[in-house]
Short mmCIF file of C-alpha atoms in Angstrom, two decimals:
data_model
loop_
_atom_site.label_atom_id
_atom_site.label_comp_id
_atom_site.label_asym_id
_atom_site.label_seq_id
_atom_site.Cartn_x
_atom_site.Cartn_y
_atom_site.Cartn_z
CA MET O 833 33.20 70.81 31.57
CA ASN O 834 36.48 70.77 29.65
CA ALA O 835 39.61 72.51 30.94
CA ALA O 836 39.33 75.51 28.60
CA ALA O 837 35.71 76.15 29.53
CA GLU O 838 36.44 75.86 33.24
CA ARG O 839 39.38 78.25 32.91
CA ALA O 840 37.14 80.77 31.14
CA GLU O 841 34.51 80.41 33.88
CA ILE O 842 37.03 80.93 36.68
CA LEU O 843 38.53 84.00 34.98
CA ALA O 844 35.06 85.44 34.34
CA ALA O 845 34.19 85.15 38.04
CA GLN O 846 37.15 87.27 39.14
CA CYS O 847 36.75 90.99 39.73
CA ASN O 848 38.35 93.93 41.44
CA ASP O 849 36.65 95.12 44.62
CA ASP O 850 34.51 98.19 43.90
CA SER O 851 34.47 99.18 47.58
CA PHE O 852 37.86 100.86 47.03
CA ALA O 853 38.18 104.32 45.50
CA THR O 854 41.09 103.19 43.30
CA LEU O 855 42.84 99.99 42.33
CA TRP O 856 45.98 101.33 44.05
CA ASP O 857 44.01 101.56 47.31
CA GLU O 858 42.92 97.94 46.90
CA LEU O 859 46.46 96.74 46.17
CA GLU O 860 47.75 98.55 49.26
CA TRP O 861 45.00 97.03 51.41
CA ARG O 862 45.86 93.58 50.11
CA GLY O 863 49.48 94.16 51.09
CA LEU O 864 50.79 93.90 47.53
CA ILE O 865 52.89 97.07 47.45
CA HIS O 866 56.23 96.98 49.24
CA VAL O 867 58.12 99.48 47.11
CA SER O 868 57.34 101.44 43.96
CA THR O 869 58.71 104.23 41.80
CA ASP O 870 55.94 106.83 42.28
CA PRO O 871 52.73 105.91 44.12
CA GLY O 872 50.82 109.00 43.02
CA ALA O 873 51.72 108.59 39.35
CA LEU O 874 50.98 104.86 39.47
CA SER O 875 47.56 105.41 41.03
CA GLU O 876 46.72 107.85 38.23
CA LEU O 877 48.09 105.44 35.64
CA PHE O 878 45.88 102.63 36.94
CA GLU O 879 42.74 104.77 36.72
CA GLY O 880 43.53 106.15 33.25
CA GLU O 881 43.51 104.76 29.74
CA PRO O 882 44.63 101.15 29.20
CA PHE O 883 48.42 100.76 29.27
CA THR O 884 50.84 97.87 28.85
CA TYR O 885 52.75 96.31 31.74
CA TYR O 886 54.76 93.15 32.30
CA CYS O 887 56.34 90.68 34.66
CA GLY O 888 59.16 88.29 33.82
CA PHE O 889 59.47 84.64 34.81
CA ASP O 890 62.75 82.81 34.34
CA PRO O 891 62.72 79.10 33.40
CA THR O 892 65.17 77.99 36.09
CA ALA O 893 62.82 75.10 36.94
CA PRO O 894 60.13 73.22 35.01
CA SER O 895 57.32 74.89 36.96
CA LEU O 896 56.32 78.15 38.55
CA HIS O 897 55.84 78.28 42.34
CA LEU O 898 53.89 80.27 44.92
CA GLY O 899 56.17 83.29 44.73
CA ASN O 900 55.36 83.50 41.01
CA LEU O 901 51.65 83.14 41.80
CA VAL O 902 51.76 86.47 43.66
CA GLN O 903 52.92 88.14 40.44
CA LEU O 904 50.43 86.30 38.24
CA LEU O 905 47.52 87.43 40.39
CA LEU O 906 48.81 91.00 40.43
CA LEU O 907 48.97 90.89 36.63
CA ARG O 908 45.40 89.60 36.62
CA ARG O 909 44.14 92.37 38.91
CA LEU O 910 45.58 94.96 36.53
CA GLN O 911 44.09 93.14 33.54
CA LEU O 912 40.67 93.22 35.20
CA LYS O 913 41.03 97.01 35.29
CA GLY O 914 41.37 96.96 31.50
CA HIS O 915 45.16 97.14 31.18
CA ARG O 916 47.24 94.99 28.83
CA PRO O 917 49.57 92.35 30.33
CA LEU O 918 52.75 90.96 28.83
CA GLY O 919 53.91 87.66 30.26
CA LEU O 920 57.64 87.39 29.66
CA VAL O 921 59.28 83.99 30.00
CA GLY O 922 63.03 84.46 29.85
CA GLY O 923 64.54 82.23 27.24
CA SER O 924 67.79 84.22 27.47
CA THR O 925 67.85 85.23 31.15
CA GLY O 926 66.91 81.64 32.00
CA LEU O 927 70.19 80.54 30.44
CA ILE O 928 71.97 82.59 33.12
CA GLY O 929 69.69 82.92 36.15
CA ASP O 930 69.48 85.89 38.48
CA PRO O 931 72.04 85.92 41.30
CA ARG O 932 71.00 83.99 44.38
CA PRO O 933 72.19 85.32 47.75
CA THR O 934 74.74 82.58 48.42
CA ALA O 935 76.01 80.73 45.36
CA GLU O 936 76.17 80.54 41.58
CA ARG O 937 73.38 78.78 39.77
CA THR O 938 74.02 75.64 37.77
CA LEU O 939 73.66 76.52 34.10
CA ASN O 940 71.07 74.41 32.30
CA SER O 941 71.37 73.29 28.70
CA ARG O 942 69.71 75.27 25.92
CA ASP O 943 67.35 72.38 25.20
CA THR O 944 66.29 72.18 28.85
CA VAL O 945 65.67 75.91 29.06
CA ALA O 946 63.65 75.85 25.82
CA GLU O 947 61.49 73.03 27.18
CA TRP O 948 60.93 74.90 30.44
CA VAL O 949 60.06 78.09 28.55
CA ALA O 950 57.18 76.26 26.87
CA ARG O 951 55.98 74.80 30.17
CA LEU O 952 56.05 78.16 31.96
CA GLN O 953 54.32 79.95 29.10
CA ALA O 954 51.47 77.45 29.37
CA GLN O 955 51.24 78.09 33.11
CA VAL O 956 51.28 81.88 32.74
CA SER O 957 48.51 81.77 30.15
CA ARG O 958 46.18 79.92 32.55
CA PHE O 959 45.90 82.89 34.89
CA LEU O 960 45.35 85.67 32.37
CA SER O 961 42.59 86.15 29.85
CA ASP O 962 43.49 85.78 26.18
CA ASP O 963 40.27 87.43 24.97
CA GLY O 964 39.46 91.01 24.10
CA ALA O 965 41.45 94.19 23.54
CA ASN O 966 43.60 93.58 26.62
CA ALA O 967 44.36 89.91 26.01
CA VAL O 968 47.62 88.64 27.44
CA ARG O 969 50.60 88.52 25.08
CA LEU O 970 53.40 86.03 25.81
CA VAL O 971 56.92 87.16 24.93
CA ASN O 972 60.38 85.56 25.10
CA ASN O 973 63.46 87.74 25.61
CA LEU O 974 65.55 85.34 23.55
CA ASP O 975 63.84 86.90 20.53
CA TRP O 976 65.67 90.20 20.95
CA THR O 977 68.87 89.12 22.67
CA ALA O 978 69.83 86.21 20.39
CA PRO O 979 70.34 88.40 17.29
CA LEU O 980 72.75 90.74 19.15
CA SER O 981 76.47 90.16 19.04
CA ALA O 982 78.47 90.68 22.22
CA ILE O 983 79.96 93.86 20.73
CA ASP O 984 76.53 95.22 19.81
CA PHE O 985 75.21 94.43 23.27
CA LEU O 986 78.11 96.20 24.99
CA ARG O 987 77.91 99.23 22.69
CA GLU O 988 74.15 99.66 22.63
CA VAL O 989 73.17 98.56 26.14
CA GLY O 990 76.18 98.05 28.40
CA LYS O 991 77.48 101.61 27.92
CA HIS O 992 74.45 102.97 29.82
CA PHE O 993 75.26 101.06 33.03
CA ARG O 994 77.70 102.29 35.66
CA VAL O 995 79.67 99.64 37.53
CA GLY O 996 79.49 101.55 40.81
CA THR O 997 75.70 101.54 40.68
CA MET O 998 75.59 97.87 39.73
CA LEU O 999 77.81 96.94 42.67
CA LYS O 1000 75.37 98.57 45.09
CA LYS O 1001 72.44 96.38 44.06
CA ASP O 1002 71.42 94.18 46.99
CA ALA O 1003 71.77 90.86 45.16
CA VAL O 1004 75.24 91.75 43.91
CA ALA O 1005 76.40 93.20 47.23
CA ALA O 1006 75.29 90.05 49.06
CA ARG O 1007 77.24 87.83 46.72
CA LEU O 1008 80.34 90.00 46.85
CA ALA O 1009 80.28 89.67 50.63
CA SER O 1010 79.97 85.86 50.42
CA ASP O 1011 82.75 83.31 50.08
CA GLU O 1012 81.39 82.35 46.66
CA GLY O 1013 81.72 85.81 45.09
CA ILE O 1014 79.94 86.47 41.81
CA SER O 1015 80.79 85.68 38.20
CA TYR O 1016 80.67 88.26 35.45
CA THR O 1017 77.83 86.21 33.94
CA GLU O 1018 75.50 86.67 36.90
CA PHE O 1019 76.78 90.19 37.52
CA SER O 1020 75.48 91.04 34.03
CA TYR O 1021 71.97 89.71 34.72
CA GLN O 1022 70.65 93.15 35.71
CA ILE O 1023 71.73 94.54 32.34
CA LEU O 1024 69.75 91.86 30.53
CA GLN O 1025 66.65 92.54 32.63
CA GLY O 1026 66.98 96.26 32.08
CA PHE O 1027 67.28 95.64 28.35
CA ASP O 1028 64.07 93.58 28.45
CA PHE O 1029 62.12 96.53 29.82
CA LEU O 1030 63.63 98.85 27.21
CA GLU O 1031 62.70 96.51 24.36
CA LEU O 1032 59.15 96.02 25.65
CA HIS O 1033 58.83 99.79 26.02
CA ARG O 1034 59.95 100.24 22.41
CA GLN O 1035 57.80 97.45 20.98
CA TYR O 1036 54.63 97.76 23.05
CA ASP O 1037 54.92 101.09 24.91
CA CYS O 1038 55.24 99.05 28.11
CA ARG O 1039 55.24 101.40 31.08
CA LEU O 1040 55.35 99.19 34.18
CA GLN O 1041 57.24 96.15 35.42
CA THR O 1042 56.22 94.18 38.50
CA GLY O 1043 58.29 91.73 40.53
CA GLY O 1044 59.25 90.69 44.03
CA SER O 1045 60.92 93.30 46.21
CA ASP O 1046 64.08 91.19 46.25
CA GLN O 1047 64.27 91.99 42.52
CA TRP O 1048 64.12 95.74 43.06
CA GLY O 1049 67.63 96.33 41.78
CA ASN O 1050 66.82 94.51 38.57
CA LEU O 1051 63.47 96.30 38.22
CA THR O 1052 65.05 99.73 38.52
CA SER O 1053 67.79 98.83 36.07
CA GLY O 1054 65.02 98.91 33.47
CA THR O 1055 63.44 102.17 34.58
CA ASP O 1056 66.88 103.81 34.66
CA LEU O 1057 67.77 102.50 31.20
CA ILE O 1058 64.50 103.76 29.67
CA ARG O 1059 65.07 107.19 31.21
CA LYS O 1060 68.63 107.37 29.84
CA VAL O 1061 67.90 106.05 26.37
CA GLU O 1062 64.35 107.22 25.68
CA GLY O 1063 64.17 110.23 27.97
CA VAL O 1064 60.84 109.17 29.53
CA SER O 1065 59.72 107.78 32.86
CA ALA O 1066 58.72 104.17 33.38
CA HIS O 1067 57.51 102.50 36.56
CA ALA O 1068 58.17 99.50 38.75
CA ILE O 1069 56.33 97.84 41.64
CA GLY O 1070 58.01 95.46 44.08
CA THR O 1071 55.65 93.18 45.98
CA PRO O 1072 56.63 92.13 49.50
CA LEU O 1073 58.36 88.84 50.10
CA ILE O 1074 55.69 86.87 51.91
CA THR O 1075 56.71 85.32 55.19
CA ASN O 1076 54.80 83.47 57.87
CA SER O 1077 53.91 85.19 61.13
CA ASP O 1078 56.78 83.34 62.81
CA GLY O 1079 59.27 84.80 60.33
CA THR O 1080 59.82 81.64 58.30
CA LYS O 1081 59.75 81.65 54.52
CA PHE O 1082 56.31 81.21 52.99
CA GLY O 1083 55.78 78.69 50.19
CA LYS O 1084 57.71 75.79 51.67
CA SER O 1085 56.19 72.61 53.07
CA GLU O 1086 58.50 70.30 54.94
CA GLY O 1087 61.39 71.93 53.08
CA ASN O 1088 59.84 71.41 49.63
CA ALA O 1089 58.68 74.19 47.35
CA ILE O 1090 54.99 74.39 46.55
CA TRP O 1091 54.95 74.17 42.76
CA LEU O 1092 52.02 75.00 40.49
CA ASP O 1093 52.57 71.91 38.33
CA PRO O 1094 50.36 69.05 39.62
CA GLU O 1095 53.08 66.54 38.72
CA MET O 1096 55.51 68.30 41.09
CA CYS O 1097 53.01 69.09 43.85
CA SER O 1098 49.76 67.13 43.80
CA PRO O 1099 46.46 69.03 44.10
CA TYR O 1100 45.85 67.18 47.38
CA ARG O 1101 49.17 68.31 48.86
CA PHE O 1102 48.55 71.81 47.47
CA TYR O 1103 45.12 71.93 49.13
CA GLN O 1104 46.52 70.70 52.43
CA PHE O 1105 49.23 73.38 52.37
CA TRP O 1106 46.59 76.12 52.29
CA LEU O 1107 44.33 74.34 54.76
CA ASN O 1108 47.21 74.27 57.25
CA GLN O 1109 47.79 78.04 57.26
CA SER O 1110 47.83 79.47 60.77
CA ASP O 1111 45.13 81.73 62.18
CA ALA O 1112 47.72 84.50 62.33
CA ASP O 1113 48.41 84.24 58.58
CA VAL O 1114 45.19 83.15 56.93
CA ILE O 1115 43.57 86.57 56.48
CA ASP O 1116 46.67 87.99 54.79
CA ARG O 1117 46.68 84.94 52.50
CA LEU O 1118 43.05 85.57 51.55
CA LYS O 1119 43.94 89.15 50.63
CA VAL O 1120 46.88 88.23 48.41
CA PHE O 1121 45.83 84.93 46.84
CA THR O 1122 42.06 85.25 46.33
CA PHE O 1123 39.62 87.62 44.66
CA LEU O 1124 37.28 87.69 47.65
CA THR O 1125 36.06 91.19 48.46
CA ARG O 1126 37.09 93.22 51.49
CA ALA O 1127 33.64 92.62 53.02
CA GLU O 1128 33.98 88.86 52.60
CA ILE O 1129 37.50 88.81 54.02
CA ASP O 1130 36.44 90.96 56.96
CA GLU O 1131 33.73 88.39 57.73
CA TYR O 1132 36.33 85.62 57.78
CA ALA O 1133 38.55 87.74 60.04
CA ALA O 1134 35.67 87.99 62.50
CA GLN O 1135 35.15 84.22 62.33
CA VAL O 1136 38.83 83.56 62.98
CA ALA O 1137 38.64 85.78 66.05
CA ALA O 1138 35.38 84.32 67.38
CA GLU O 1139 35.50 80.66 66.29
CA PRO O 1140 39.03 79.75 65.20
CA TYR O 1141 38.44 76.04 65.79
CA LYS O 1142 36.04 75.93 62.81
CA ARG O 1143 38.87 76.98 60.46
CA ALA O 1144 36.35 78.47 58.05
CA ALA O 1145 38.88 80.92 56.63
CA GLN O 1146 41.43 78.19 55.98
CA ARG O 1147 38.86 76.00 54.23
CA ARG O 1148 37.75 78.86 51.99
CA LEU O 1149 41.36 79.78 51.24
CA ALA O 1150 42.25 76.21 50.31
CA LEU O 1151 39.17 75.89 48.10
CA GLU O 1152 39.74 79.20 46.30
CA VAL O 1153 43.43 78.82 45.55
CA THR O 1154 43.29 75.12 44.65
CA SER O 1155 40.38 75.81 42.29
CA LEU O 1156 42.28 78.70 40.75
CA VAL O 1157 45.46 76.70 40.15
CA HIS O 1158 44.17 73.17 39.53
CA GLY O 1159 40.47 73.54 38.79
CA SER O 1160 37.33 73.03 40.84
CA ALA O 1161 37.22 69.27 40.21
CA ALA O 1162 40.70 68.78 41.65
CA ALA O 1163 39.82 70.98 44.61
CA GLN O 1164 36.70 68.92 45.32
CA ALA O 1165 38.69 65.69 44.99
CA ALA O 1166 41.12 66.98 47.62
CA ILE O 1167 38.23 67.87 49.93
CA ASP O 1168 36.66 64.44 49.42
CA ALA O 1169 39.99 62.73 50.11
CA SER O 1170 40.47 64.63 53.35
CA ALA O 1171 37.00 63.66 54.52
CA ALA O 1172 37.30 60.03 53.42
CA LEU O 1173 40.57 59.47 55.24
CA PHE O 1174 38.86 60.18 58.54
CA GLY O 1175 35.73 58.15 57.92
CA GLN O 1176 33.50 60.90 56.52
CA GLY O 1177 33.46 59.72 52.93
CA ASP O 1178 33.98 56.81 50.57
CA LEU O 1179 37.64 55.95 50.12
CA GLY O 1180 36.72 53.66 47.26
CA ALA O 1181 35.31 56.61 45.32
CA LEU O 1182 38.67 58.39 45.20
CA ASP O 1183 40.68 58.10 42.00
CA ALA O 1184 44.12 56.48 42.27
CA PRO O 1185 46.26 59.65 41.86
CA THR O 1186 44.29 61.53 44.53
CA LEU O 1187 44.42 58.60 46.95
CA ASP O 1188 48.12 58.09 46.27
CA ALA O 1189 48.79 61.76 47.03
CA ALA O 1190 46.64 61.67 50.17
CA LEU O 1191 48.63 58.73 51.52
CA GLU O 1192 52.01 60.15 50.56
CA GLU O 1193 52.87 61.78 53.88
CA LEU O 1194 51.45 59.05 56.13
CA PRO O 1195 53.57 56.37 57.79
CA VAL O 1196 53.59 53.33 55.56
CA ALA O 1197 53.64 49.54 55.79
CA THR O 1198 54.16 47.20 52.88
CA GLY O 1199 51.57 44.46 52.50
CA GLY O 1200 49.00 42.82 50.28
CA ALA O 1201 46.17 40.33 50.32
CA GLY O 1202 46.74 37.93 53.21
CA SER O 1203 48.81 40.37 55.29
CA ALA O 1204 47.87 40.35 58.99
CA VAL O 1205 46.31 43.62 60.09
CA ALA O 1206 48.01 43.37 63.50
CA GLN O 1207 51.44 43.08 61.88
CA LEU O 1208 50.67 45.99 59.55
CA LEU O 1209 49.83 48.13 62.58
CA VAL O 1210 53.26 47.35 64.01
CA ASP O 1211 55.09 47.79 60.70
CA SER O 1212 53.48 51.19 60.15
CA GLY O 1213 54.32 52.39 63.63
CA LEU O 1214 50.72 52.85 64.75
CA VAL O 1215 51.46 50.49 67.66
CA ALA O 1216 54.68 49.31 69.27
CA SER O 1217 54.00 45.56 69.45
CA LEU O 1218 51.73 42.77 68.30
CA SER O 1219 50.18 42.51 71.74
CA GLU O 1220 49.30 46.21 71.63
CA ALA O 1221 47.89 45.75 68.12
CA ARG O 1222 45.64 42.89 69.23
CA ARG O 1223 44.50 44.90 72.24
CA ALA O 1224 43.61 47.88 70.05
CA ILE O 1225 41.64 45.62 67.71
CA GLY O 1226 39.83 44.01 70.65
CA GLN O 1227 38.83 47.44 71.94
CA GLY O 1228 37.26 48.30 68.57
CA GLY O 1229 39.72 51.04 67.74
CA VAL O 1230 41.22 49.76 64.49
CA TYR O 1231 39.84 50.34 61.00
CA VAL O 1232 40.80 49.26 57.49
CA ASN O 1233 39.42 51.62 54.86
CA ASN O 1234 37.11 53.04 57.57
CA VAL O 1235 35.62 49.59 58.31
CA GLN O 1236 36.10 48.46 61.88
CA VAL O 1237 38.31 45.38 62.34
CA SER O 1238 36.68 42.93 64.76
CA ALA O 1239 39.07 39.94 64.81
CA ASP O 1240 42.63 40.17 66.10
CA ASP O 1241 43.74 37.65 63.45
CA ALA O 1242 42.15 39.60 60.58
CA VAL O 1243 44.01 39.76 57.27
CA LEU O 1244 43.67 41.99 54.25
CA SER O 1245 41.56 40.64 51.41
CA ASP O 1246 41.81 41.47 47.72
CA SER O 1247 38.79 43.73 48.08
CA ASP O 1248 40.57 45.72 50.80
CA LEU O 1249 43.21 46.85 48.29
CA LEU O 1250 41.87 50.05 46.74
CA HIS O 1251 42.87 50.22 43.08
CA GLY O 1252 44.64 46.94 43.75
CA ARG O 1253 47.45 48.55 45.74
CA PHE O 1254 46.31 50.79 48.64
CA ALA O 1255 44.67 50.39 52.01
CA VAL O 1256 44.19 52.88 54.83
CA LEU O 1257 44.79 51.87 58.44
CA ARG O 1258 43.30 53.97 61.19
CA ARG O 1259 43.71 53.68 64.95
CA GLY O 1260 41.18 55.68 66.88
CA LYS O 1261 39.75 58.79 65.25
CA LYS O 1262 42.81 60.50 63.84
CA THR O 1263 45.90 58.28 63.69
CA LEU O 1264 46.44 57.06 60.13
CA ALA O 1265 48.85 54.94 58.15
CA ALA O 1266 49.05 53.70 54.59
CA VAL O 1267 49.43 50.18 53.30
CA ARG O 1268 51.01 49.88 49.89
CA ALA O 1269 51.09 46.58 48.04
#
């Protein structure tokens, strides 16, 4: 199956849960509503005629990440209800960047931002259907900001913003209280985002913007501007910032962001990230990041409570989200790699990129054909000395590519080097290391 056909199949399999009276009820149950303009009006809006809504993604990196995935899946849930999504990738706001809590962003070149716009648009389009009356429409705010002069922007947009109100926004207040302060450039970001909502309202009758709750000040800058200029109400939803049960930030693995681009975070590493979710967090992750029904998720909650050691919920979560982001073939390759590393599959059947990714976080020794297995055990840190290595081999507890090593003077052969450059050392059942030629 080609990528386009698989994408269509995955999108077709998604659905909203009909066990809920309204979509709003489902979104609340899934924990997707942290703050909103008017819950009652929004619930009615969701159940009414199709309307247009949007979320913006700034190209401040060459890939989207897990925080963005929350928004993409919320957009998809609304699209499944029949509503019309706009995916905005900020060619102009990406040139500035929204204020971070502690320091100014480094401004990227126009060429870099343009390249990242194209990459992010391709990512956004993967999660939303481009068929039918409510097909996704991709927009770029550079299209309506570039033609404006600074004077026109100040006269037509800036005059509607009050500095006192802008200073009270959380992102601005945090920066003003920091040693770094805030530049006029980043201070103006909320005006640009508000202008985006106004333009989308004018062009497409857009009535809702979604975003993370940390963006609430920017979201309401748009609803306020539409009210002042057009005299009508518009809406905003802020999703909660997802944290782990221990209070740490979700979406980081060993200090590295979990990106949606397979070149920046391999499907294997992506799968392992979800597989390693704690029992305390996994059910909430299933609610937010999958389209499983409430009944299905309740069954997994019962399994976590009764048989947590089976990690059934984590395995389903990892399968669902990896398939959604990278495709079912990549998800299966990650599953096969996990099994093969621990002797439950054929390491030789794994493709080179998957095997490379699977070995990435293991301790490593450098070696090739003719390298002594005992020395590789020492070099990789699996044992402390050659005598310990020989003892482990003699006791039958050492494996190369899941084949038991029987001689303490064994060396790697050419055939041991998978794809000509990898081998997997294992001591006992679970202690692994990589050999790289």
